[in-house]
Amino acid sequence: MSDRFYVTTPIYYVNGAPHIGHAYTSLAADVVARWKRLEGHDVFFLTGTDEHGQKVEKAALDAGLDPQSFTDGVAGQFRAMSEALGISNDDFIRTTEPRHKIACAALWTRLVASGDIYLGHYEGWYAVRDEAFYGEDELVTNAHGLRIAPTGAPVEWVREPSYFFRLSAWQDRLLAFYEANPDFIGPGARRNEVVSFVRGGLNDLSVSRTSFRWGIEVPGDPEHVMYVWLDALTNYLTATGYPDPDAPRAGFWPADLHMVGKDIIRFHAVYWPAFLMAAGLPTPRRVCANGWWTVEGEKMSKSIGNVIEPSALIEQFGRDAVRFFLLREMPFGNDGDFSRRALISRLNVELANDLGNLAQRSLAMIARNCEGRLPPMPVPLIEADTVLLDQAAALPKLLGDAIEVQAFHSALEEAWRVIRAANAYIDHQAPWALKKTDAVRMGAVLRVLVEVMRTVATVLQPFMPDSMARMLDQLAVPAEARSFAALAEPLADGTVLPPPQGIFPRYVDEVA
Ligand code: MSP
């Protein structure tokens, strides 16, 4: 098995500012990337912006700007979102970059050469908001009697010359591909949805447009620009240096994981593998779709005015609290609701009380009663010690298994099970009482707690990188000993611990 691991976020449309929906997909991918690095993989983590197409062109026009200046501005906001969230991407791709135009032209040329692209005429419905074509039978009628896309997007009738991708010819091969690769689509419900869509039959896909200019020119036919989804999906290849087989990152293809939202699973799980198979290129190993966030029970939308911008949240609550909340609150794959009250409650109960107090209580006692030095492990261990230490030792595997199937909320739940058990342990062992009766046992109890917190902080690094780094600093774990492998090596007895400092302050809501 290769130790390379390539994970991607969707590339974001630059027609509007980043919101928590975008933040969530990026965070999910970031946890995977950070986890894989701690496991020792050579990780390539990609994010970026999707800058072509009618939707972006229209947004630029509405803003009174030419598309390039407009996209430069909004791409900057997405870059800033990544930085603010602590996303550890290794590259940020923009589809307006020259390297991407080269990759798209190369892929297109291969698809023409393989006979999978032909010139025809497109007549049908198009939804600019979704950048998607819809069949007559897919449309629905809204309350005003208007025909709209199943997603609620307005549609327009389009009639123009167009190149087509011979998608209809790929139905059987796609079904065989899903059959042979049962883990290609996650979670399971999405897989069933995709399989039944493909079973229902596939039409050839229009892959070029002539009615607007903001796109990548079709090689040899500059009247046409490429359909924005063919352009966009190719970003994942571009970043590996495609078509140069000797590019430094060429070995990262195929991608191990495309993290996407549920609305774009069809593009990633049907069109993308079909394009790749047609071009004779390896297909990605997995596409996993998250659900959607609503806000205080309502759909997030500019017109309702309830769009939550990650930067504002981070400013108020701190980066790690936002990361923790988003990943903890929504069972991955399901939809979730963002509410201020839920965020504050998780912050105060799970971060400040459960984890913050555990660290504070134990470390303050070591500072006061053990000269700030790590006391030795209990000899012999009593059952309560073993039970808790074993529970902690099981965490890397338990969280790893959950993260492998993108069950981030369960991964966090596993960690909290141990944190709660550690709090129960400290209450039962009552080291403050032992102080007077058995100082050695008091030290031993505190040492068990340090070992448990070390494991907890190590496995939580991908979720809350800053605060877990601070916690590991306080436990005097050297920077080079923070991988899972390093957990096997116990900390040295007598190590001096820095003076303890609170990690998660309670949030006092002025509004409530
Ligand atoms: N540009 C395309 C993706 C191309 S990938 C080759 C696109 N961009 S997007 O900006 O509209 O959406 C990007 C991601 O954000 C999608 O995965 C989408 O599901 C996610 N979200 C947008 N709104 C969301 C919520 N309200 N909740 C959760 N995720 C949401 O699609």
Coordinates of C-alpha atoms and ligand atoms in Angstrom, one line a residue:
M1 CA 0.0 0.0 0.0
S2 CA 1.3 3.4 -0.9
D3 CA 1.8 5.7 2.0
R4 CA 0.7 8.7 -0.1
F5 CA -2.6 10.1 0.7
Y6 CA -4.4 12.7 -1.5
V7 CA -7.5 14.4 -0.1
T8 CA -9.5 17.3 -1.6
T9 CA -12.3 19.7 -0.8
P10 CA -14.7 20.9 -3.5
I11 CA -13.4 24.0 -5.2
Y12 CA -15.7 26.8 -4.2
Y13 CA -17.7 29.0 -6.5
V14 CA -16.6 32.6 -6.2
N15 CA -20.0 34.1 -6.7
G16 CA -20.4 34.9 -3.0
A17 CA -18.6 35.1 0.3
P18 CA -17.7 31.9 2.2
H19 CA -20.2 30.6 4.8
I20 CA -20.3 27.8 7.3
G21 CA -21.4 25.3 4.7
H22 CA -18.1 25.8 2.8
A23 CA -16.2 25.9 6.1
Y24 CA -17.6 22.5 7.1
T25 CA -16.5 20.6 4.0
S26 CA -13.1 22.1 4.3
L27 CA -12.9 21.2 8.0
A28 CA -13.9 17.7 7.4
A29 CA -11.2 17.3 4.7
D30 CA -8.7 19.0 7.0
V31 CA -9.3 16.5 9.8
V32 CA -8.6 13.7 7.4
A33 CA -5.4 15.3 6.2
R34 CA -4.1 16.0 9.6
W35 CA -5.1 12.6 10.9
K36 CA -3.3 10.9 8.0
R37 CA -0.2 13.0 8.6
L38 CA -0.1 11.9 12.2
E39 CA -0.4 8.3 11.0
G40 CA 2.8 8.9 9.0
H41 CA 1.4 9.3 5.5
D42 CA 2.8 11.6 2.9
V43 CA -0.3 13.8 2.5
F44 CA -1.3 16.1 -0.3
F45 CA -4.3 18.2 0.7
L46 CA -5.9 20.4 -1.9
T47 CA -8.5 23.2 -1.8
G48 CA -9.3 26.1 -4.1
T49 CA -11.8 28.0 -6.1
D50 CA -14.0 27.3 -9.1
E51 CA -13.9 30.5 -11.1
H52 CA -15.5 30.0 -14.5
G53 CA -19.1 29.6 -15.7
Q54 CA -22.1 31.6 -16.2
K55 CA -22.9 31.9 -12.5
V56 CA -19.6 33.6 -11.7
E57 CA -19.8 35.7 -14.8
K58 CA -23.2 36.9 -13.8
A59 CA -22.1 37.7 -10.2
A60 CA -19.2 39.7 -11.7
L61 CA -21.5 41.6 -13.9
D62 CA -23.9 42.3 -11.0
A63 CA -20.9 43.7 -9.0
G64 CA -20.0 45.9 -12.0
L65 CA -16.6 44.2 -12.3
D66 CA -14.8 42.3 -15.0
P67 CA -14.8 38.6 -14.2
Q68 CA -11.0 38.3 -13.5
S69 CA -10.9 41.2 -11.0
F70 CA -14.1 39.9 -9.4
T71 CA -12.7 36.4 -9.0
D72 CA -9.4 37.7 -7.7
G73 CA -11.3 39.4 -4.9
V74 CA -13.6 36.5 -3.9
A75 CA -10.8 33.9 -4.3
G76 CA -8.9 36.0 -1.7
Q77 CA -11.8 35.6 0.7
F78 CA -11.8 31.8 0.4
R79 CA -8.0 31.8 0.9
A80 CA -8.6 33.9 4.0
M81 CA -11.4 31.5 5.2
S82 CA -8.9 28.6 5.0
E83 CA -6.3 30.5 7.0
A84 CA -8.8 31.6 9.6
L85 CA -10.1 28.0 10.1
G86 CA -6.5 26.6 10.2
I87 CA -7.0 24.5 7.1
S88 CA -3.7 22.8 6.5
N89 CA -4.0 22.6 2.7
D90 CA -0.7 22.1 0.7
D91 CA -2.0 23.9 -2.4
F92 CA -4.8 26.3 -3.3
I93 CA -5.9 25.9 -6.9
R94 CA -7.7 28.6 -8.9
T95 CA -9.3 27.4 -12.2
T96 CA -8.2 30.6 -13.9
E97 CA -4.6 29.7 -13.5
P98 CA -2.5 28.7 -16.6
R99 CA -1.6 25.3 -15.2
H100 CA -5.3 24.5 -15.0
K101 CA -6.0 25.5 -18.6
I102 CA -3.2 23.3 -19.8
A103 CA -4.6 20.3 -17.8
C104 CA -8.2 20.9 -19.1
A105 CA -7.0 21.1 -22.7
A106 CA -5.0 17.9 -22.3
L107 CA -7.9 16.0 -20.8
W108 CA -10.3 17.3 -23.5
T109 CA -7.9 16.3 -26.3
R110 CA -7.7 12.7 -24.8
L111 CA -11.5 12.5 -24.7
V112 CA -11.7 13.6 -28.3
A113 CA -9.0 11.1 -29.3
S114 CA -10.9 8.3 -27.5
G115 CA -14.1 9.1 -29.4
D116 CA -15.9 10.2 -26.3
I117 CA -16.5 13.8 -27.3
Y118 CA -18.5 14.7 -30.4
L119 CA -20.0 17.9 -31.8
G120 CA -23.8 18.2 -31.8
H121 CA -26.5 20.6 -30.8
Y122 CA -27.9 21.1 -27.3
E123 CA -31.5 22.0 -26.8
G124 CA -32.9 21.8 -23.3
W125 CA -33.1 23.2 -19.8
Y126 CA -30.2 24.8 -17.9
A127 CA -30.0 26.1 -14.4
V128 CA -27.3 28.7 -14.0
R129 CA -27.5 28.5 -10.2
D130 CA -26.6 24.8 -10.2
E131 CA -24.6 25.0 -13.5
A132 CA -26.5 21.9 -14.4
F133 CA -28.6 20.6 -17.3
Y134 CA -32.0 19.1 -16.5
G135 CA -34.3 16.7 -18.4
E136 CA -37.9 17.7 -18.9
D137 CA -39.0 14.9 -16.6
E138 CA -36.8 16.2 -13.7
L139 CA -38.4 19.6 -13.6
V140 CA -41.0 20.5 -11.0
T141 CA -43.7 23.2 -10.8
N142 CA -43.4 25.8 -8.1
A143 CA -46.1 27.6 -6.2
H144 CA -46.3 30.2 -8.9
G145 CA -46.8 27.6 -11.6
L146 CA -43.3 28.0 -12.9
R147 CA -41.2 25.1 -14.1
I148 CA -38.0 24.9 -12.0
A149 CA -35.1 22.5 -11.3
P150 CA -35.6 19.9 -8.5
T151 CA -33.2 21.9 -6.4
G152 CA -35.4 25.0 -6.6
A153 CA -33.2 26.8 -9.1
P154 CA -34.8 28.7 -12.0
V155 CA -34.2 27.1 -15.4
E156 CA -33.8 28.6 -18.9
W157 CA -34.3 27.0 -22.3
V158 CA -31.0 26.8 -24.0
R159 CA -30.4 26.1 -27.7
E160 CA -26.9 26.1 -29.1
P161 CA -24.2 24.1 -30.8
S162 CA -22.4 22.0 -28.3
Y163 CA -19.9 19.3 -27.8
F164 CA -21.2 16.2 -26.0
F165 CA -19.5 13.6 -23.8
R166 CA -20.8 10.2 -24.7
L167 CA -22.0 9.5 -21.1
S168 CA -24.7 7.1 -22.3
A169 CA -22.0 4.6 -23.4
W170 CA -20.7 4.5 -19.8
Q171 CA -23.7 3.3 -18.0
D172 CA -22.8 -0.4 -17.7
R173 CA -19.1 0.3 -17.0
L174 CA -20.1 2.8 -14.3
L175 CA -22.4 0.2 -12.7
A176 CA -19.7 -2.4 -12.9
F177 CA -17.3 0.1 -11.3
Y178 CA -19.6 0.8 -8.4
E179 CA -20.1 -3.0 -7.9
A180 CA -16.3 -3.6 -7.9
N181 CA -15.7 -0.7 -5.6
P182 CA -18.3 -0.8 -2.9
D183 CA -16.5 1.9 -0.9
F184 CA -16.3 4.4 -3.7
I185 CA -19.3 6.4 -2.5
G186 CA -20.1 7.2 1.1
P187 CA -22.2 7.3 3.1
G188 CA -24.3 4.2 2.0
A189 CA -27.5 6.1 1.3
R190 CA -25.7 8.3 -1.2
R191 CA -24.3 5.3 -2.9
N192 CA -27.8 3.8 -3.4
E193 CA -29.0 7.2 -4.8
V194 CA -26.2 7.3 -7.3
V195 CA -26.6 3.7 -8.4
S196 CA -30.3 4.1 -9.0
F197 CA -29.7 7.3 -10.9
V198 CA -27.3 5.5 -13.2
R199 CA -29.5 2.5 -13.5
G200 CA -32.3 4.8 -14.7
G201 CA -30.2 5.5 -17.9
L202 CA -27.8 8.2 -18.8
N203 CA -28.0 10.8 -21.5
D204 CA -25.0 12.2 -23.3
L205 CA -23.7 15.3 -21.5
S206 CA -23.3 18.7 -23.1
V207 CA -19.7 19.7 -22.3
S208 CA -19.4 23.0 -24.0
R209 CA -21.2 26.4 -24.3
T210 CA -21.2 29.1 -26.9
S211 CA -23.5 31.6 -25.3
F212 CA -21.0 33.2 -22.9
R213 CA -17.2 33.6 -22.8
W214 CA -16.1 33.1 -19.2
G215 CA -14.5 29.7 -19.4
I216 CA -11.7 27.6 -20.8
E217 CA -11.6 27.6 -24.6
V218 CA -12.2 24.2 -26.3
P219 CA -9.0 23.2 -28.1
G220 CA -9.3 23.9 -31.8
D221 CA -12.8 25.5 -31.5
P222 CA -12.5 28.8 -29.7
E223 CA -16.2 29.6 -30.2
H224 CA -16.8 27.1 -27.4
V225 CA -15.9 27.3 -23.8
M226 CA -15.8 24.0 -21.7
Y227 CA -18.8 23.2 -19.5
V228 CA -17.8 24.5 -16.1
W229 CA -18.1 21.1 -14.4
L230 CA -15.7 19.4 -16.8
D231 CA -13.3 22.3 -16.1
A232 CA -13.9 22.2 -12.3
L233 CA -13.5 18.5 -11.8
T234 CA -10.2 18.5 -13.7
N235 CA -8.7 20.7 -10.9
Y236 CA -8.0 17.6 -8.9
L237 CA -5.8 16.3 -11.7
T238 CA -4.2 19.8 -12.4
A239 CA -2.9 20.0 -8.9
T240 CA -0.9 16.8 -9.4
G241 CA 0.8 18.3 -12.4
Y242 CA -1.2 16.6 -15.0
P243 CA -0.5 16.0 -17.9
D244 CA 3.2 16.0 -16.9
P245 CA 4.0 12.4 -15.7
D246 CA 7.2 13.6 -14.2
A247 CA 5.6 16.4 -12.1
P248 CA 6.7 16.2 -8.5
R249 CA 3.1 15.4 -7.4
A250 CA 2.2 13.1 -10.3
G251 CA 2.3 10.1 -8.0
F252 CA -0.6 11.4 -5.9
W253 CA -3.1 10.5 -8.6
P254 CA -5.6 8.9 -8.1
A255 CA -7.0 10.8 -5.2
D256 CA -7.8 8.9 -2.1
L257 CA -10.7 11.0 -1.0
H258 CA -12.9 13.7 -2.6
M259 CA -14.9 15.3 0.2
V260 CA -18.0 16.9 -1.2
G261 CA -21.5 18.2 -0.3
K262 CA -24.5 16.0 -1.0
D263 CA -25.7 18.4 -3.8
I264 CA -22.6 17.7 -5.9
I265 CA -22.3 13.9 -5.5
R266 CA -23.6 13.2 -9.0
F267 CA -20.9 15.2 -10.6
H268 CA -18.2 13.5 -8.6
A269 CA -19.6 10.0 -8.6
V270 CA -21.0 9.7 -12.1
Y271 CA -19.5 12.3 -14.5
W272 CA -16.0 12.3 -13.0
P273 CA -15.2 8.6 -13.1
A274 CA -16.8 8.4 -16.5
F275 CA -14.5 11.2 -17.8
L276 CA -11.5 9.6 -16.2
M277 CA -12.2 6.0 -17.5
A278 CA -12.8 7.5 -21.0
A279 CA -9.5 9.2 -20.8
G280 CA -7.8 6.0 -19.7
L281 CA -6.9 7.5 -16.3
P282 CA -7.3 5.9 -12.8
T283 CA -10.4 6.8 -10.9
P284 CA -10.4 8.3 -7.4
R285 CA -10.8 5.8 -4.5
R286 CA -13.6 7.4 -2.6
V287 CA -16.1 10.3 -2.8
C288 CA -17.8 11.1 0.4
A289 CA -20.7 13.5 0.8
N290 CA -21.7 15.6 3.8
G291 CA -25.2 16.9 4.5
W292 CA -26.3 20.5 4.6
W293 CA -26.4 23.0 7.4
T294 CA -29.5 25.0 8.2
V295 CA -29.4 28.0 10.6
E296 CA -31.7 28.1 13.6
G297 CA -34.0 25.7 11.7
E298 CA -34.0 27.7 8.4
K299 CA -32.3 27.2 5.1
M300 CA -29.3 29.5 4.9
S301 CA -29.8 32.1 2.3
K302 CA -28.7 35.6 1.4
S303 CA -32.3 36.7 0.9
I304 CA -33.3 35.5 4.4
G305 CA -30.1 37.2 5.7
N306 CA -29.1 34.4 8.0
V307 CA -25.8 33.4 6.3
I308 CA -23.2 32.6 8.9
E309 CA -19.7 33.7 8.0
P310 CA -17.0 31.6 9.6
S311 CA -14.8 34.7 10.2
A312 CA -17.4 36.3 12.4
L313 CA -17.8 33.1 14.4
I314 CA -14.1 32.6 14.8
E315 CA -13.7 36.1 16.1
Q316 CA -16.3 35.6 18.7
F317 CA -15.7 32.0 19.9
G318 CA -12.2 31.1 18.7
R319 CA -11.1 28.9 15.9
D320 CA -11.0 25.6 17.7
A321 CA -14.4 26.0 19.3
V322 CA -15.9 26.6 15.9
R323 CA -14.0 23.6 14.4
F324 CA -15.1 21.4 17.3
F325 CA -18.8 22.5 17.2
L326 CA -19.2 22.0 13.4
L327 CA -17.7 18.6 13.5
R328 CA -19.4 17.4 16.7
E329 CA -22.8 18.8 16.1
M330 CA -23.6 17.3 12.7
P331 CA -23.6 13.5 12.2
F332 CA -21.6 13.4 9.0
G333 CA -23.8 12.7 6.0
N334 CA -27.0 13.9 7.7
D335 CA -28.2 17.5 7.7
G336 CA -27.5 19.6 10.8
D337 CA -28.7 22.8 12.4
F338 CA -26.5 25.6 13.4
S339 CA -27.7 27.4 16.5
R340 CA -25.9 29.8 18.7
R341 CA -27.3 28.2 21.8
A342 CA -26.1 24.8 20.8
L343 CA -22.6 26.2 20.1
I344 CA -22.3 27.9 23.4
S345 CA -23.6 24.9 25.2
R346 CA -21.1 22.5 23.6
L347 CA -18.3 25.0 24.2
N348 CA -19.1 25.4 27.9
V349 CA -20.1 21.8 28.7
E350 CA -17.8 19.7 26.5
L351 CA -14.8 22.0 26.1
A352 CA -14.7 24.2 29.2
N353 CA -16.1 21.7 31.7
D354 CA -15.3 18.2 30.5
L355 CA -11.9 18.7 28.9
G356 CA -10.7 22.1 30.2
N357 CA -11.5 21.3 33.9
L358 CA -10.0 17.9 33.7
A359 CA -6.7 19.4 32.5
Q360 CA -6.9 22.3 34.9
R361 CA -7.7 20.2 38.0
S362 CA -5.0 17.6 37.4
L363 CA -2.3 20.0 36.3
A364 CA -2.9 22.4 39.1
M365 CA -2.5 19.6 41.6
I366 CA 0.8 18.5 40.1
A367 CA 2.0 22.1 40.2
R368 CA 1.0 22.5 43.8
N369 CA 1.8 19.1 45.3
C370 CA 4.4 17.4 43.1
E371 CA 6.8 20.4 42.6
G372 CA 5.4 20.7 39.1
R373 CA 7.1 17.4 38.1
L374 CA 5.7 14.3 36.6
P375 CA 5.1 11.8 39.3
P376 CA 5.8 8.1 38.5
M377 CA 3.2 5.6 37.3
P378 CA 1.4 3.6 40.0
V379 CA 3.1 0.4 41.1
P380 CA 1.2 -1.8 41.0
L381 CA -1.7 -0.4 38.9
I382 CA -5.1 -0.9 40.5
E383 CA -8.1 -1.9 38.4
A384 CA -9.5 1.6 38.0
D385 CA -6.1 2.7 36.6
T386 CA -6.0 -0.1 34.1
V387 CA -9.5 0.3 33.0
L388 CA -9.0 4.0 32.2
L389 CA -5.5 3.6 30.7
D390 CA -6.9 0.8 28.4
Q391 CA -9.8 3.0 27.4
A392 CA -7.4 5.8 26.4
A393 CA -5.0 3.4 24.6
A394 CA -7.9 2.2 22.4
L395 CA -8.6 5.8 21.1
P396 CA -6.2 6.0 18.2
K397 CA -7.7 2.9 16.6
L398 CA -11.3 3.8 17.4
L399 CA -10.9 7.3 16.1
G400 CA -9.0 6.1 13.1
D401 CA -11.8 3.7 12.2
A402 CA -14.4 6.4 12.5
I403 CA -12.3 8.9 10.4
E404 CA -11.8 6.2 7.8
V405 CA -15.5 6.3 7.1
Q406 CA -15.8 10.1 7.8
A407 CA -17.8 9.6 11.0
F408 CA -16.2 12.7 12.6
H409 CA -19.0 13.1 15.2
S410 CA -18.5 9.5 16.4
A411 CA -14.8 10.0 16.6
L412 CA -15.3 12.9 18.9
E413 CA -17.9 11.0 20.9
E414 CA -15.3 8.2 21.5
A415 CA -12.8 10.8 22.8
W416 CA -15.4 12.3 25.1
R417 CA -16.3 8.9 26.5
V418 CA -12.8 8.7 27.8
I419 CA -12.7 12.3 29.0
R420 CA -15.9 11.7 31.0
A421 CA -14.4 8.5 32.3
A422 CA -11.3 10.4 33.4
N423 CA -13.5 13.0 35.2
A424 CA -15.3 10.1 37.0
Y425 CA -11.9 8.6 37.8
I426 CA -10.6 11.8 39.4
D427 CA -13.8 12.1 41.4
H428 CA -13.5 8.6 42.7
Q429 CA -9.8 8.5 43.4
A430 CA -10.1 12.0 45.0
P431 CA -6.4 12.8 44.9
W432 CA -7.1 15.9 47.0
A433 CA -8.0 13.5 49.9
L434 CA -5.0 11.3 49.2
K435 CA -2.8 14.3 49.6
K436 CA -3.1 13.8 53.4
T437 CA -3.3 10.0 53.6
D438 CA -1.1 8.6 50.7
A439 CA 1.0 11.1 48.8
V440 CA 2.5 8.4 46.6
R441 CA -0.9 7.2 45.4
M442 CA -2.0 10.8 44.9
G443 CA 1.0 11.3 42.5
A444 CA 0.2 8.0 40.8
V445 CA -3.4 9.0 40.2
L446 CA -2.3 12.3 38.7
R447 CA 0.2 10.5 36.5
V448 CA -2.5 8.2 35.1
L449 CA -4.5 11.3 34.3
V450 CA -1.5 12.9 32.5
E451 CA -1.1 9.8 30.4
V452 CA -4.8 9.8 29.5
M453 CA -4.8 13.5 28.7
R454 CA -1.7 13.0 26.5
T455 CA -3.5 10.4 24.4
V456 CA -6.7 12.4 24.3
A457 CA -4.8 15.6 23.2
T458 CA -2.8 13.6 20.6
V459 CA -5.9 12.2 18.9
L460 CA -7.8 15.4 19.1
Q461 CA -5.0 17.4 17.4
P462 CA -6.6 17.1 13.9
F463 CA -9.9 18.5 15.3
M464 CA -8.5 21.4 17.5
P465 CA -4.9 21.9 16.4
D466 CA -4.1 25.1 18.4
S467 CA -5.6 24.2 21.7
M468 CA -4.3 20.6 21.6
A469 CA -0.8 21.9 20.9
R470 CA -1.2 24.1 24.0
M471 CA -2.4 21.1 26.0
L472 CA 0.5 19.0 24.8
D473 CA 2.9 21.9 25.7
Q474 CA 1.5 21.9 29.2
L475 CA 2.0 18.1 29.4
A476 CA 5.6 18.7 28.3
V477 CA 5.2 16.4 25.3
P478 CA 8.0 17.4 22.9
A479 CA 6.9 18.6 19.5
E480 CA 8.4 15.6 17.8
A481 CA 6.6 13.2 20.1
R482 CA 3.0 14.1 19.1
S483 CA 2.3 11.4 16.5
F484 CA 0.4 8.2 17.2
A485 CA 3.5 6.1 17.1
A486 CA 5.1 8.3 19.8
L487 CA 2.3 7.3 22.2
A488 CA 4.1 4.0 22.8
E489 CA 6.9 5.8 24.5
P490 CA 6.0 6.9 28.0
L491 CA 6.9 10.3 29.3
A492 CA 9.9 10.5 31.5
D493 CA 9.2 10.5 35.3
G494 CA 10.3 13.8 36.9
T495 CA 9.8 15.9 33.7
V496 CA 9.1 19.5 34.7
L497 CA 5.7 20.7 33.6
P498 CA 5.1 24.3 32.7
P499 CA 2.7 26.3 35.0
P500 CA -0.8 25.3 34.0
Q501 CA -3.0 27.7 32.1
G502 CA -6.7 27.4 31.2
I503 CA -7.2 26.0 27.7
F504 CA -10.9 26.6 27.1
P505 CA -12.5 29.6 28.9
R506 CA -16.2 29.4 29.6
Y507 CA -18.2 31.6 27.2
V508 CA -20.5 34.0 28.9
D509 CA -23.2 35.1 26.5
E510 CA -24.1 38.8 26.9
V511 CA -27.2 38.3 24.7
A512 CA -28.7 35.5 26.8
Ligands
MSP1 N1 -18.0 24.8 -7.5 C1 -18.7 23.6 -7.1 C2 -17.9 22.5 -6.7 C3 -16.9 22.0 -7.8 S1 -15.9 20.7 -7.2 C4 -15.1 20.2 -8.5 C5 -19.6 24.0 -6.0 N2 -19.3 25.1 -5.2 S2 -20.1 25.7 -4.0 O1 -19.4 26.8 -3.6 O2 -21.5 26.0 -4.4 O3 -20.3 24.6 -2.9 C6 -19.1 24.0 -2.4 C7 -19.4 23.1 -1.3 O4 -20.1 23.7 -0.2 C8 -20.3 22.0 -1.7 O5 -19.8 20.8 -1.2 C9 -21.6 22.2 -1.0 O6 -22.3 21.1 -0.7 C10 -21.1 22.9 0.2 N3 -22.2 23.7 0.8 C11 -22.8 24.8 0.3 N4 -23.8 25.2 1.2 C12 -23.9 24.3 2.2 C13 -24.6 24.2 3.4 N5 -25.6 25.0 3.7 N6 -24.3 23.2 4.3 C14 -23.3 22.3 4.0 N7 -22.5 22.4 2.9 C15 -22.9 23.3 1.9 O7 -20.6 23.3 -5.8

